[in-house]
Amino acid sequence: MRACRTAGLLFLSGACLQLFAGIAGAQQSGMLGYWKEPGGSIVQVATCGKDICVNIVSISPTAPGRVDNNNPDASLRGRSLCGLRIGEGFEPVSPTKAEEGKLYDPKSGRTYRGRMESHGDELNLRGYVGISILGRTEKWSRTSVTKVCAR
């Protein structure tokens, strides 16, 4: 009886270790973290409550502007792009995939539906109107933050 209990505890301990190792590995290779978008700005994909959100944390020196000039709401046009939340409401489907979010594009001032999926050090972010086929995908690369812009 004691041998059965010991074997059961060993099995349970091994299963827990495998589960935690899998979760840790998924977080390292998942969508959360810092990403460089094609224009050179850096964004952070993070957990915001039960959802995933996206915030600009560093603006590229070659960015055409540092304020939200194209916002359709005139009262928001002077706000800084630094720290701006450009994605929200993404529902995590797995550690590497989230759907049903909203994406704001400061270049156009438009808001789109969106989804994201990471593959190692690449994040595919798709923004679309209506259905996903009517959209565009941007590829972002994983990076580290060397300097966070001040708000």
Short mmCIF file of C-alpha atoms in Angstrom, two decimals:
data_model
loop_
_atom_site.label_atom_id
_atom_site.label_comp_id
_atom_site.label_asym_id
_atom_site.label_seq_id
_atom_site.Cartn_x
_atom_site.Cartn_y
_atom_site.Cartn_z
CA MET A 1 0.00 0.00 0.00
CA ARG A 2 2.81 2.37 0.94
CA ALA A 3 4.64 1.53 -2.33
CA CYS A 4 1.50 2.41 -4.33
CA ARG A 5 1.18 5.74 -2.54
CA THR A 6 4.86 6.55 -3.16
CA ALA A 7 4.57 5.60 -6.84
CA GLY A 8 1.45 7.77 -7.13
CA LEU A 9 3.23 10.76 -5.57
CA LEU A 10 6.22 10.31 -7.89
CA PHE A 11 3.93 10.15 -10.92
CA LEU A 12 2.02 13.25 -9.80
CA SER A 13 5.27 15.15 -9.13
CA GLY A 14 6.60 14.24 -12.58
CA ALA A 15 3.36 15.33 -14.25
CA CYS A 16 3.45 18.68 -12.42
CA LEU A 17 7.08 19.26 -13.45
CA GLN A 18 6.22 18.56 -17.09
CA LEU A 19 3.25 20.92 -16.93
CA PHE A 20 5.27 23.77 -15.41
CA ALA A 21 8.15 23.24 -17.84
CA GLY A 22 5.67 23.41 -20.72
CA ILE A 23 4.12 26.62 -19.42
CA ALA A 24 7.52 28.27 -18.89
CA GLY A 25 8.64 27.29 -22.38
CA ALA A 26 5.42 28.60 -23.91
CA GLN A 27 5.83 31.96 -22.17
CA GLN A 28 9.36 32.36 -23.53
CA SER A 29 8.28 31.58 -27.07
CA GLY A 30 4.77 33.03 -26.86
CA MET A 31 3.33 36.32 -28.00
CA LEU A 32 3.95 38.25 -24.75
CA GLY A 33 7.00 40.48 -24.72
CA TYR A 34 8.63 43.24 -26.74
CA TRP A 35 8.38 43.42 -30.53
CA LYS A 36 9.87 45.69 -33.18
CA GLU A 37 7.41 46.70 -35.89
CA PRO A 38 8.60 47.31 -39.49
CA GLY A 39 8.94 51.08 -38.92
CA GLY A 40 11.37 50.50 -36.03
CA SER A 41 9.14 51.40 -33.09
CA ILE A 42 8.92 48.93 -30.20
CA VAL A 43 5.66 47.70 -28.74
CA GLN A 44 4.90 45.58 -25.71
CA VAL A 45 2.37 42.77 -25.92
CA ALA A 46 1.17 42.17 -22.37
CA THR A 47 -1.61 40.70 -20.29
CA CYS A 48 -4.25 43.29 -19.38
CA GLY A 49 -6.72 41.61 -17.07
CA LYS A 50 -7.91 38.46 -18.83
CA ASP A 51 -7.09 39.83 -22.28
CA ILE A 52 -3.97 40.80 -24.22
CA CYS A 53 -3.12 44.42 -25.04
CA VAL A 54 -0.46 46.18 -27.13
CA ASN A 55 1.28 49.44 -26.12
CA ILE A 56 3.93 51.53 -27.86
CA VAL A 57 6.98 51.71 -25.55
CA SER A 58 9.62 53.21 -27.85
CA ILE A 59 9.20 55.36 -30.95
CA SER A 60 11.56 54.93 -33.88
CA PRO A 61 13.77 57.96 -34.60
CA THR A 62 12.58 57.70 -38.22
CA ALA A 63 8.87 57.75 -37.28
CA PRO A 64 6.98 60.44 -39.21
CA GLY A 65 5.51 61.86 -36.03
CA ARG A 66 5.39 61.54 -32.27
CA VAL A 67 1.77 62.59 -31.74
CA ASP A 68 -1.53 61.04 -32.81
CA ASN A 69 -2.17 63.51 -35.67
CA ASN A 70 -4.45 61.22 -37.69
CA ASN A 71 -6.94 60.36 -34.95
CA PRO A 72 -10.53 60.88 -36.15
CA ASP A 73 -11.31 62.43 -32.74
CA ALA A 74 -9.85 65.96 -32.98
CA SER A 75 -9.52 66.18 -29.18
CA LEU A 76 -7.03 63.26 -29.23
CA ARG A 77 -4.81 64.50 -32.05
CA GLY A 78 -2.23 66.08 -29.77
CA ARG A 79 -1.67 63.03 -27.56
CA SER A 80 1.73 61.38 -27.57
CA LEU A 81 2.20 58.08 -29.37
CA CYS A 82 4.58 57.13 -26.56
CA GLY A 83 2.71 54.80 -24.21
CA LEU A 84 -0.33 54.70 -26.49
CA ARG A 85 -2.40 51.53 -26.34
CA ILE A 86 -2.79 50.43 -29.97
CA GLY A 87 -4.30 47.01 -29.32
CA GLU A 88 -6.78 45.71 -26.78
CA GLY A 89 -9.35 43.04 -26.09
CA PHE A 90 -7.36 40.20 -27.65
CA GLU A 91 -8.66 36.91 -26.30
CA PRO A 92 -5.86 34.37 -25.75
CA VAL A 93 -6.55 31.09 -27.55
CA SER A 94 -3.15 29.60 -26.64
CA PRO A 95 0.21 30.95 -25.41
CA THR A 96 1.05 31.80 -29.04
CA LYS A 97 -2.30 32.97 -30.42
CA ALA A 98 -4.96 35.60 -29.61
CA GLU A 99 -8.07 36.65 -31.53
CA GLU A 100 -10.99 39.09 -31.53
CA GLY A 101 -8.95 42.14 -30.59
CA LYS A 102 -9.05 45.73 -31.78
CA LEU A 103 -6.04 47.43 -33.39
CA TYR A 104 -5.56 51.16 -33.77
CA ASP A 105 -3.25 52.28 -36.59
CA PRO A 106 -1.83 55.73 -35.74
CA LYS A 107 -0.58 56.13 -39.34
CA SER A 108 -4.12 56.09 -40.73
CA GLY A 109 -6.17 56.89 -37.62
CA ARG A 110 -8.30 53.81 -38.24
CA THR A 111 -9.28 50.99 -35.91
CA TYR A 112 -9.44 47.42 -37.15
CA ARG A 113 -10.37 44.01 -35.84
CA GLY A 114 -7.28 41.95 -35.23
CA ARG A 115 -5.60 38.72 -34.31
CA MET A 116 -2.01 37.75 -33.57
CA GLU A 117 0.07 34.62 -33.62
CA SER A 118 3.71 34.13 -32.71
CA HIS A 119 6.15 31.72 -34.29
CA GLY A 120 9.37 31.82 -32.29
CA ASP A 121 10.85 35.30 -32.67
CA GLU A 122 8.22 36.47 -35.18
CA LEU A 123 4.76 37.84 -34.42
CA ASN A 124 2.18 37.95 -37.19
CA LEU A 125 -0.34 40.68 -36.47
CA ARG A 126 -3.36 40.79 -38.78
CA GLY A 127 -5.71 43.76 -38.95
CA TYR A 128 -8.92 43.56 -40.95
CA VAL A 129 -12.36 45.00 -41.57
CA GLY A 130 -15.24 42.53 -41.41
CA ILE A 131 -13.56 39.25 -42.30
CA SER A 132 -9.91 38.33 -41.95
CA ILE A 133 -9.39 37.82 -45.69
CA LEU A 134 -10.04 41.56 -46.14
CA GLY A 135 -6.98 42.55 -44.16
CA ARG A 136 -3.24 42.91 -43.96
CA THR A 137 -0.59 41.11 -41.92
CA GLU A 138 2.45 42.79 -40.42
CA LYS A 139 5.41 40.76 -39.21
CA TRP A 140 7.07 42.00 -36.04
CA SER A 141 10.37 40.66 -34.63
CA ARG A 142 11.07 39.89 -31.00
CA THR A 143 13.43 42.38 -29.40
CA SER A 144 14.54 43.70 -26.04
CA VAL A 145 13.86 47.18 -24.78
CA THR A 146 16.92 49.37 -24.50
CA LYS A 147 15.09 52.64 -23.90
CA VAL A 148 11.47 53.26 -22.98
CA CYS A 149 10.00 56.57 -24.07
CA ALA A 150 8.83 58.94 -21.38
CA ARG A 151 5.26 60.07 -21.47
#
